[in-house]
Amino acid sequence: MLFRSHFMCDLARHMLSGGRPALLVLASSLDTSVDPLDAIAKFTRLARSGNNLLRGLDRLGAKAGRRALLLVDGINEGDRAAWRKALRSLSQSVRKFEHVGIVLTCRRPYEKLLFTSSSAKGYVQLEHPGFEDREFDAQLEYFAYYGLSALDVPLIAPEFSRPLFLKILCEAISHLAAPSRKRKLVEIASGQKGMTHVFEYFVNRVGDAIERDFVLDPKTCWLLLKGKPQTNPGIAGIMATGSRDWITPDQAVGSIRRDLDFTEEQAKRLLIRLIDDGLLSKDLRWRENFLVDAIVFPSQLFSDHPTARHMLDSPLDTSPDPPIRRT
C-alpha cells in the first residue's frame, strides 16, 4: 500500500494500540548502498537480512492473528534510484508472507519518478489529504493539546489543513505569555499579520540544535533563510530575485557557502540537516519541460513571509523603466 503523504507515526500508534505488530522506519535513515529491505534489517538490527526480517514479522503476525505491518515513511527522502529499482521486487517479496503487509509513504509528485506502471500494480494507492474538510475539528484538538483557547471562527487557509503547520503554529503561540496567545491567533486569523513571528520562532527553536552541532552563532539558521540586507540575500532573497518559491540545491549550497565561508562539503551537510530537521524541504518543479529537484520552505505561508521581508528590505528600483512596467 502506498500513501502519498506523511502521516505514518499516527498510523503506527493506531496499529500498535490495536495489538497489531508494526515496524516503522524512516527511508532517509537507511543505508543507500544495499537493497532497501536489507537496509531496514541492518538499521533495525532485528535480522541478518531483509528476507529474515519478513520471516520474523510473519511469525509475529500469525501469533497476533493479523498481518504485521512494515511501515516505511518518506521513500522520496531516501535514495530515489534505489527505491525505484526495488519497489517491484519489494512487493513481490512481501506477498510471499501471509501475515505481513507493507505501507510506504511518498510525497507528491515524487511518485511519478519512483513508480513505473509495472511496479505501481503491486500496491494499493491512497492519498491522505491531511485535515482537509476537517480543519475546525483538527484545530480544536491541537489547541486543546497545547492549552490554547479555540477561536470562534475556524482558520480556513489551506495551510491549516496540514498537521505540520498546525503543530508549528501551536508550538510558537503556546510559548507566548497567556494574555498574548488569543490576540496572536486573532491576528493570524484576520490575515497575514503575526505569521513572521510564528516562522521565526520555529526556525530559532529548531535551529538551536543545528547551530550547536555545526558550531554556529545563535540565530544563524534564521539569517541563512531570510538573508541579510545589503550582504547576502539568503534563501528567501534568491527566491525573490528569481520570482519563484523555490531554488535549486546548487543555489542553496552556494548561498550557505557565501554566508558562512563553508566548503562545498560542509554546505551540503548543513543543507541536508536543514531539510532533515524541517526548516527546508525537498520538492520537484517543472523547468524547461523537465522535473528538477527543488528546495522550498516547509509551507507556502512560510515561503511568502521571508520572501516579502527580503523585498521590503531591498532598495527600491527607481529607474525610468523598471521591470514591473515592462511586464
mmCIF file of C-alpha atoms in Angstrom:
data_model
loop_
_atom_site.group_PDB
_atom_site.id
_atom_site.type_symbol
_atom_site.label_atom_id
_atom_site.label_comp_id
_atom_site.label_asym_id
_atom_site.label_seq_id
_atom_site.Cartn_x
_atom_site.Cartn_y
_atom_site.Cartn_z
ATOM 1 C CA MET A 1 0.000 0.000 0.000
ATOM 2 C CA LEU A 2 1.297 3.454 -0.906
ATOM 3 C CA PHE A 3 0.159 6.614 0.864
ATOM 4 C CA ARG A 4 1.085 9.891 -0.816
ATOM 5 C CA SER A 5 1.630 11.906 2.369
ATOM 6 C CA HIS A 6 3.414 11.872 5.737
ATOM 7 C CA PHE A 7 1.125 10.501 8.445
ATOM 8 C CA MET A 8 2.995 7.359 9.405
ATOM 9 C CA CYS A 9 3.582 7.957 13.121
ATOM 10 C CA ASP A 10 -0.150 8.297 13.805
ATOM 11 C CA LEU A 11 -0.830 5.145 11.781
ATOM 12 C CA ALA A 12 1.841 3.201 13.655
ATOM 13 C CA ARG A 13 0.438 4.291 17.026
ATOM 14 C CA HIS A 14 -3.053 3.244 15.902
ATOM 15 C CA MET A 15 -1.836 -0.163 14.778
ATOM 16 C CA LEU A 16 0.142 -0.811 17.954
ATOM 17 C CA SER A 17 -2.738 0.275 20.207
ATOM 18 C CA GLY A 18 -4.904 -2.295 18.426
ATOM 19 C CA GLY A 19 -2.437 -5.096 19.101
ATOM 20 C CA ARG A 20 -1.122 -5.258 15.539
ATOM 21 C CA PRO A 21 2.659 -5.750 15.237
ATOM 22 C CA ALA A 22 4.173 -2.826 13.332
ATOM 23 C CA LEU A 23 7.706 -1.732 12.476
ATOM 24 C CA LEU A 24 8.229 1.917 11.469
ATOM 25 C CA VAL A 25 11.399 3.247 9.806
ATOM 26 C CA LEU A 26 12.330 6.456 8.010
ATOM 27 C CA ALA A 27 13.619 5.951 4.485
ATOM 28 C CA SER A 28 16.122 8.777 4.959
ATOM 29 C CA SER A 29 17.809 6.782 7.777
ATOM 30 C CA LEU A 30 18.611 3.733 5.665
ATOM 31 C CA ASP A 31 21.918 2.660 4.132
ATOM 32 C CA THR A 32 21.761 3.508 0.432
ATOM 33 C CA SER A 33 24.470 1.024 -0.596
ATOM 34 C CA VAL A 34 22.258 -2.057 -0.180
ATOM 35 C CA ASP A 35 18.757 -3.163 -1.141
ATOM 36 C CA PRO A 36 16.138 -1.213 0.880
ATOM 37 C CA LEU A 37 14.760 -4.333 2.575
ATOM 38 C CA ASP A 38 18.249 -5.422 3.638
ATOM 39 C CA ALA A 39 18.903 -1.837 4.739
ATOM 40 C CA ILE A 40 15.854 -1.966 7.027
ATOM 41 C CA ALA A 41 17.127 -5.187 8.597
ATOM 42 C CA LYS A 42 20.557 -3.620 9.058
ATOM 43 C CA PHE A 43 19.199 -0.381 10.527
ATOM 44 C CA THR A 44 16.821 -2.074 12.989
ATOM 45 C CA ARG A 45 19.299 -4.866 13.852
ATOM 46 C CA LEU A 46 16.341 -7.235 14.035
ATOM 47 C CA ALA A 47 17.565 -9.676 11.392
ATOM 48 C CA ARG A 48 20.597 -10.504 9.261
ATOM 49 C CA SER A 49 18.745 -9.887 6.001
ATOM 50 C CA GLY A 50 15.550 -8.406 4.676
ATOM 51 C CA ASN A 51 14.106 -11.846 3.980
ATOM 52 C CA ASN A 52 14.783 -12.951 7.564
ATOM 53 C CA LEU A 53 13.139 -9.757 8.787
ATOM 54 C CA LEU A 54 9.987 -10.614 6.815
ATOM 55 C CA ARG A 55 10.010 -14.117 8.302
ATOM 56 C CA GLY A 56 10.151 -12.656 11.799
ATOM 57 C CA LEU A 57 7.299 -10.247 11.074
ATOM 58 C CA ASP A 58 5.298 -13.120 9.593
ATOM 59 C CA ARG A 59 5.650 -15.096 12.830
ATOM 60 C CA LEU A 60 4.547 -12.085 14.881
ATOM 61 C CA GLY A 61 1.573 -11.518 12.606
ATOM 62 C CA ALA A 62 0.486 -15.161 12.796
ATOM 63 C CA LYS A 63 0.727 -15.079 16.586
ATOM 64 C CA ALA A 64 -1.371 -11.891 16.740
ATOM 65 C CA GLY A 65 -3.922 -13.255 14.295
ATOM 66 C CA ARG A 66 -3.477 -10.314 11.890
ATOM 67 C CA ARG A 67 -0.888 -9.035 9.461
ATOM 68 C CA ALA A 68 2.221 -7.408 10.870
ATOM 69 C CA LEU A 69 2.984 -4.147 9.097
ATOM 70 C CA LEU A 70 6.310 -2.863 7.837
ATOM 71 C CA LEU A 71 5.927 0.924 7.527
ATOM 72 C CA VAL A 72 8.483 2.977 5.599
ATOM 73 C CA ASP A 73 7.991 6.728 5.798
ATOM 74 C CA GLY A 74 9.102 9.164 3.118
ATOM 75 C CA ILE A 75 10.636 6.989 0.407
ATOM 76 C CA ASN A 76 11.031 10.200 -1.603
ATOM 77 C CA GLU A 77 13.522 11.337 1.064
ATOM 78 C CA GLY A 78 15.677 8.235 0.625
ATOM 79 C CA ASP A 79 17.784 7.058 -2.286
ATOM 80 C CA ARG A 80 15.219 7.505 -5.041
ATOM 81 C CA ALA A 81 17.160 5.470 -7.598
ATOM 82 C CA ALA A 82 17.442 2.537 -5.175
ATOM 83 C CA TRP A 83 13.771 2.666 -4.272
ATOM 84 C CA ARG A 84 12.684 2.899 -7.891
ATOM 85 C CA LYS A 85 14.733 -0.187 -8.673
ATOM 86 C CA ALA A 86 13.476 -2.137 -5.645
ATOM 87 C CA LEU A 87 9.752 -1.324 -5.490
ATOM 88 C CA ARG A 88 8.523 -4.110 -7.762
ATOM 89 C CA SER A 89 10.600 -6.854 -6.130
ATOM 90 C CA LEU A 90 9.743 -5.483 -2.676
ATOM 91 C CA SER A 91 6.006 -6.022 -3.168
ATOM 92 C CA GLN A 92 6.698 -9.490 -4.575
ATOM 93 C CA SER A 93 8.855 -10.411 -1.560
ATOM 94 C CA VAL A 94 6.229 -9.252 0.948
ATOM 95 C CA ARG A 95 3.455 -11.092 -0.920
ATOM 96 C CA LYS A 96 5.140 -14.421 -0.117
ATOM 97 C CA PHE A 97 4.318 -13.966 3.576
ATOM 98 C CA GLU A 98 0.675 -14.352 4.536
ATOM 99 C CA HIS A 99 0.888 -12.330 7.720
ATOM 100 C CA VAL A 100 2.982 -9.377 6.504
ATOM 101 C CA GLY A 101 1.899 -6.141 4.832
ATOM 102 C CA ILE A 102 3.942 -3.124 3.781
ATOM 103 C CA VAL A 103 2.930 0.533 3.817
ATOM 104 C CA LEU A 104 5.008 3.219 2.112
ATOM 105 C CA THR A 105 4.570 6.980 2.090
ATOM 106 C CA CYS A 106 5.652 9.176 -0.776
ATOM 107 C CA ARG A 107 5.004 12.895 -1.093
ATOM 108 C CA ARG A 108 3.587 14.181 -4.341
ATOM 109 C CA PRO A 109 4.777 14.463 -7.065
ATOM 110 C CA TYR A 110 7.670 12.090 -6.359
ATOM 111 C CA GLU A 111 5.560 9.001 -7.019
ATOM 112 C CA LYS A 112 5.837 9.892 -10.715
ATOM 113 C CA LEU A 113 9.602 9.435 -10.505
ATOM 114 C CA LEU A 114 9.642 6.417 -8.200
ATOM 115 C CA PHE A 115 6.897 4.181 -9.559
ATOM 116 C CA THR A 116 6.788 2.670 -13.005
ATOM 117 C CA SER A 117 3.496 1.431 -14.428
ATOM 118 C CA SER A 118 4.698 -2.094 -13.623
ATOM 119 C CA SER A 119 5.772 -1.533 -10.015
ATOM 120 C CA ALA A 120 2.645 0.507 -9.213
ATOM 121 C CA LYS A 121 0.475 -2.561 -9.859
ATOM 122 C CA GLY A 122 1.915 -4.190 -6.733
ATOM 123 C CA TYR A 123 0.453 -1.545 -4.421
ATOM 124 C CA VAL A 124 -2.919 -0.137 -3.472
ATOM 125 C CA GLN A 125 -2.554 3.638 -3.792
ATOM 126 C CA LEU A 126 -4.352 6.002 -1.452
ATOM 127 C CA GLU A 127 -3.998 9.727 -0.945
ATOM 128 C CA HIS A 128 -4.109 11.221 2.540
ATOM 129 C CA PRO A 129 -5.453 14.804 2.453
ATOM 130 C CA GLY A 130 -4.295 15.877 5.905
ATOM 131 C CA PHE A 131 -7.119 17.624 7.746
ATOM 132 C CA GLU A 132 -8.879 18.821 4.608
ATOM 133 C CA ASP A 133 -12.618 19.351 5.303
ATOM 134 C CA ARG A 134 -11.924 18.702 8.989
ATOM 135 C CA GLU A 135 -9.901 21.824 9.722
ATOM 136 C CA PHE A 136 -12.069 23.032 12.606
ATOM 137 C CA ASP A 137 -12.055 19.670 14.418
ATOM 138 C CA ALA A 138 -8.276 19.404 13.946
ATOM 139 C CA GLN A 139 -7.743 22.924 15.274
ATOM 140 C CA LEU A 140 -9.850 22.190 18.351
ATOM 141 C CA GLU A 141 -7.762 19.095 19.084
ATOM 142 C CA TYR A 142 -4.445 20.858 18.563
ATOM 143 C CA PHE A 143 -5.434 23.963 20.533
ATOM 144 C CA ALA A 144 -6.688 21.824 23.429
ATOM 145 C CA TYR A 145 -3.453 19.798 23.474
ATOM 146 C CA TYR A 146 -1.314 22.948 23.617
ATOM 147 C CA GLY A 147 -3.590 24.725 26.116
ATOM 148 C CA LEU A 148 -4.774 27.383 23.654
ATOM 149 C CA SER A 149 -8.239 28.902 23.525
ATOM 150 C CA ALA A 150 -10.107 27.937 20.375
ATOM 151 C CA LEU A 151 -11.242 30.666 18.010
ATOM 152 C CA ASP A 152 -14.927 31.230 17.332
ATOM 153 C CA VAL A 153 -14.271 31.067 13.590
ATOM 154 C CA PRO A 154 -12.027 28.331 12.114
ATOM 155 C CA LEU A 155 -8.824 29.168 10.261
ATOM 156 C CA ILE A 156 -9.627 28.097 6.716
ATOM 157 C CA ALA A 157 -6.434 28.840 4.757
ATOM 158 C CA PRO A 158 -5.078 25.653 3.080
ATOM 159 C CA GLU A 159 -2.079 25.576 5.443
ATOM 160 C CA PHE A 160 -4.388 24.936 8.392
ATOM 161 C CA SER A 161 -5.337 21.539 6.964
ATOM 162 C CA ARG A 162 -1.705 20.415 7.276
ATOM 163 C CA PRO A 163 -0.643 18.666 10.510
ATOM 164 C CA LEU A 164 2.906 20.048 10.381
ATOM 165 C CA PHE A 165 1.729 23.631 10.034
ATOM 166 C CA LEU A 166 -0.771 23.334 12.898
ATOM 167 C CA LYS A 167 1.952 21.854 15.098
ATOM 168 C CA ILE A 168 4.357 24.703 14.299
ATOM 169 C CA LEU A 169 1.667 27.325 14.864
ATOM 170 C CA CYS A 170 0.598 25.922 18.226
ATOM 171 C CA GLU A 171 4.161 25.468 19.480
ATOM 172 C CA ALA A 172 5.051 29.051 18.595
ATOM 173 C CA ILE A 173 1.961 30.583 20.211
ATOM 174 C CA SER A 174 1.949 28.349 23.300
ATOM 175 C CA HIS A 175 5.305 29.871 24.338
ATOM 176 C CA LEU A 176 3.843 33.381 24.456
ATOM 177 C CA ALA A 177 2.548 34.907 27.656
ATOM 178 C CA ALA A 178 -1.062 33.850 28.305
ATOM 179 C CA PRO A 179 -2.629 37.284 27.528
ATOM 180 C CA SER A 180 -0.868 37.386 24.149
ATOM 181 C CA ARG A 181 -1.939 33.981 22.870
ATOM 182 C CA LYS A 182 -5.524 34.738 21.892
ATOM 183 C CA ARG A 183 -4.527 38.102 20.418
ATOM 184 C CA LYS A 184 -1.848 36.480 18.249
ATOM 185 C CA LEU A 185 -4.281 33.838 16.994
ATOM 186 C CA VAL A 186 -6.836 36.531 16.143
ATOM 187 C CA GLU A 187 -4.171 38.486 14.246
ATOM 188 C CA ILE A 188 -3.267 35.415 12.221
ATOM 189 C CA ALA A 189 -6.922 34.557 11.579
ATOM 190 C CA SER A 190 -7.630 38.080 10.308
ATOM 191 C CA GLY A 191 -4.880 37.987 7.702
ATOM 192 C CA GLN A 192 -1.125 37.522 7.426
ATOM 193 C CA LYS A 193 -0.131 39.547 10.490
ATOM 194 C CA GLY A 194 1.780 37.515 13.041
ATOM 195 C CA MET A 195 2.998 34.776 10.706
ATOM 196 C CA THR A 196 6.564 36.095 10.683
ATOM 197 C CA HIS A 197 6.642 35.617 14.463
ATOM 198 C CA VAL A 198 5.498 32.001 14.061
ATOM 199 C CA PHE A 199 8.089 31.276 11.400
ATOM 200 C CA GLU A 200 10.950 32.999 13.209
ATOM 201 C CA TYR A 201 10.128 31.225 16.459
ATOM 202 C CA PHE A 202 10.037 27.844 14.730
ATOM 203 C CA VAL A 203 13.323 28.426 12.906
ATOM 204 C CA ASN A 204 15.123 29.601 16.043
ATOM 205 C CA ARG A 205 13.794 26.718 18.148
ATOM 206 C CA VAL A 206 14.726 24.024 15.633
ATOM 207 C CA GLY A 207 17.915 25.856 14.635
ATOM 208 C CA ASP A 208 19.300 25.748 18.177
ATOM 209 C CA ALA A 209 20.457 22.135 17.884
ATOM 210 C CA ILE A 210 21.756 22.637 14.350
ATOM 211 C CA GLU A 211 23.808 25.657 15.405
ATOM 212 C CA ARG A 212 25.315 23.750 18.323
ATOM 213 C CA ASP A 213 26.236 20.758 16.169
ATOM 214 C CA PHE A 214 27.823 22.927 13.458
ATOM 215 C CA VAL A 215 29.365 25.391 15.953
ATOM 216 C CA LEU A 216 27.467 28.383 14.565
ATOM 217 C CA ASP A 217 26.352 31.626 16.183
ATOM 218 C CA PRO A 218 22.819 31.784 17.594
ATOM 219 C CA LYS A 219 20.108 32.529 15.010
ATOM 220 C CA THR A 220 22.405 31.634 12.109
ATOM 221 C CA CYS A 221 19.687 29.409 10.622
ATOM 222 C CA TRP A 222 17.219 32.296 10.615
ATOM 223 C CA LEU A 223 19.732 34.521 8.845
ATOM 224 C CA LEU A 224 20.530 31.794 6.317
ATOM 225 C CA LEU A 225 16.876 31.567 5.376
ATOM 226 C CA LYS A 226 15.848 35.222 5.378
ATOM 227 C CA GLY A 227 19.202 36.722 4.391
ATOM 228 C CA LYS A 228 20.956 39.907 5.467
ATOM 229 C CA PRO A 229 20.152 43.246 3.838
ATOM 230 C CA GLN A 230 22.945 44.526 1.575
ATOM 231 C CA THR A 231 25.192 41.488 2.212
ATOM 232 C CA ASN A 232 23.681 38.091 1.480
ATOM 233 C CA PRO A 233 20.184 37.577 0.037
ATOM 234 C CA GLY A 234 19.769 34.217 1.745
ATOM 235 C CA ILE A 235 17.398 31.504 0.562
ATOM 236 C CA ALA A 236 14.403 33.863 0.578
ATOM 237 C CA GLY A 237 16.299 36.537 -1.342
ATOM 238 C CA ILE A 238 17.298 34.148 -4.105
ATOM 239 C CA MET A 239 13.662 33.085 -4.403
ATOM 240 C CA ALA A 240 12.523 36.714 -4.538
ATOM 241 C CA THR A 241 15.103 37.623 -7.179
ATOM 242 C CA GLY A 242 14.047 34.666 -9.316
ATOM 243 C CA SER A 243 10.322 35.397 -8.809
ATOM 244 C CA ARG A 244 9.601 31.853 -7.675
ATOM 245 C CA ASP A 245 9.005 29.916 -4.463
ATOM 246 C CA TRP A 246 11.935 27.514 -4.875
ATOM 247 C CA ILE A 247 15.647 27.345 -5.608
ATOM 248 C CA THR A 248 17.905 24.596 -6.874
ATOM 249 C CA PRO A 249 20.030 22.543 -4.453
ATOM 250 C CA ASP A 250 23.152 24.088 -6.032
ATOM 251 C CA GLN A 251 21.821 27.581 -5.322
ATOM 252 C CA ALA A 252 21.109 26.618 -1.719
ATOM 253 C CA VAL A 253 24.609 25.202 -1.257
ATOM 254 C CA GLY A 254 26.114 28.318 -2.866
ATOM 255 C CA SER A 255 24.149 30.606 -0.546
ATOM 256 C CA ILE A 256 25.333 28.700 2.540
ATOM 257 C CA ARG A 257 28.934 28.783 1.333
ATOM 258 C CA ARG A 258 28.844 32.552 0.754
ATOM 259 C CA ASP A 259 27.231 33.322 4.085
ATOM 260 C CA LEU A 260 29.314 31.011 6.293
ATOM 261 C CA ASP A 261 32.524 30.622 4.300
ATOM 262 C CA PHE A 262 31.954 26.862 4.277
ATOM 263 C CA THR A 263 33.484 24.323 1.954
ATOM 264 C CA GLU A 264 31.102 22.741 -0.521
ATOM 265 C CA GLU A 265 31.011 19.531 1.535
ATOM 266 C CA GLN A 266 30.222 21.442 4.748
ATOM 267 C CA ALA A 267 27.489 23.392 2.994
ATOM 268 C CA LYS A 268 25.931 20.204 1.628
ATOM 269 C CA ARG A 269 25.909 18.617 5.077
ATOM 270 C CA LEU A 270 24.272 21.693 6.579
ATOM 271 C CA LEU A 271 21.646 21.772 3.814
ATOM 272 C CA ILE A 272 20.801 18.121 4.487
ATOM 273 C CA ARG A 273 20.436 18.909 8.175
ATOM 274 C CA LEU A 274 18.165 21.894 7.474
ATOM 275 C CA ILE A 275 15.981 19.577 5.397
ATOM 276 C CA ASP A 276 16.038 16.685 7.879
ATOM 277 C CA ASP A 277 15.019 18.987 10.744
ATOM 278 C CA GLY A 278 12.175 20.550 8.763
ATOM 279 C CA LEU A 279 13.441 24.094 8.164
ATOM 280 C CA LEU A 280 13.564 23.435 4.437
ATOM 281 C CA SER A 281 12.015 20.766 2.261
ATOM 282 C CA LYS A 282 12.816 18.947 -0.954
ATOM 283 C CA ASP A 283 10.332 19.060 -3.806
ATOM 284 C CA LEU A 284 10.097 18.835 -7.581
ATOM 285 C CA ARG A 285 9.374 21.664 -10.007
ATOM 286 C CA TRP A 286 8.903 21.867 -13.755
ATOM 287 C CA ARG A 287 11.720 23.663 -15.537
ATOM 288 C CA GLU A 288 12.008 23.732 -19.313
ATOM 289 C CA ASN A 289 9.711 20.699 -19.648
ATOM 290 C CA PHE A 290 11.647 18.655 -17.087
ATOM 291 C CA LEU A 291 11.030 17.870 -13.429
ATOM 292 C CA VAL A 292 14.013 19.108 -11.401
ATOM 293 C CA ASP A 293 14.929 18.880 -7.717
ATOM 294 C CA ALA A 294 13.918 21.973 -5.769
ATOM 295 C CA ILE A 295 14.491 23.361 -2.289
ATOM 296 C CA VAL A 296 11.400 25.006 -0.777
ATOM 297 C CA PHE A 297 10.171 26.276 2.577
ATOM 298 C CA PRO A 298 8.054 23.807 4.587
ATOM 299 C CA SER A 299 4.867 25.809 3.986
ATOM 300 C CA GLN A 300 3.677 28.309 1.387
ATOM 301 C CA LEU A 301 2.916 30.867 4.099
ATOM 302 C CA PHE A 302 6.438 30.469 5.435
ATOM 303 C CA SER A 303 7.752 30.983 1.936
ATOM 304 C CA ASP A 304 5.712 34.171 1.436
ATOM 305 C CA HIS A 305 6.848 35.947 4.597
ATOM 306 C CA PRO A 306 10.661 35.834 4.437
ATOM 307 C CA THR A 307 10.475 36.463 0.680
ATOM 308 C CA ALA A 308 8.276 39.528 1.146
ATOM 309 C CA ARG A 309 10.502 40.675 4.012
ATOM 310 C CA HIS A 310 13.560 40.496 1.765
ATOM 311 C CA MET A 311 11.806 42.501 -0.942
ATOM 312 C CA LEU A 312 10.801 45.186 1.553
ATOM 313 C CA ASP A 313 14.361 45.408 2.897
ATOM 314 C CA SER A 314 15.829 45.734 -0.598
ATOM 315 C CA PRO A 315 16.411 49.156 -2.195
ATOM 316 C CA LEU A 316 13.504 50.388 -4.300
ATOM 317 C CA ASP A 317 14.108 50.338 -8.061
ATOM 318 C CA THR A 318 13.512 53.944 -9.184
ATOM 319 C CA SER A 319 14.879 53.564 -12.705
ATOM 320 C CA PRO A 320 12.774 55.150 -15.508
ATOM 321 C CA ASP A 321 11.793 51.768 -16.961
ATOM 322 C CA PRO A 322 11.645 49.215 -14.107
ATOM 323 C CA PRO A 323 10.945 45.552 -14.925
ATOM 324 C CA ILE A 324 7.432 45.722 -13.466
ATOM 325 C CA ARG A 325 6.465 48.346 -16.083
ATOM 326 C CA ARG A 326 7.748 46.213 -18.947
ATOM 327 C CA THR A 327 5.621 43.269 -17.850
#
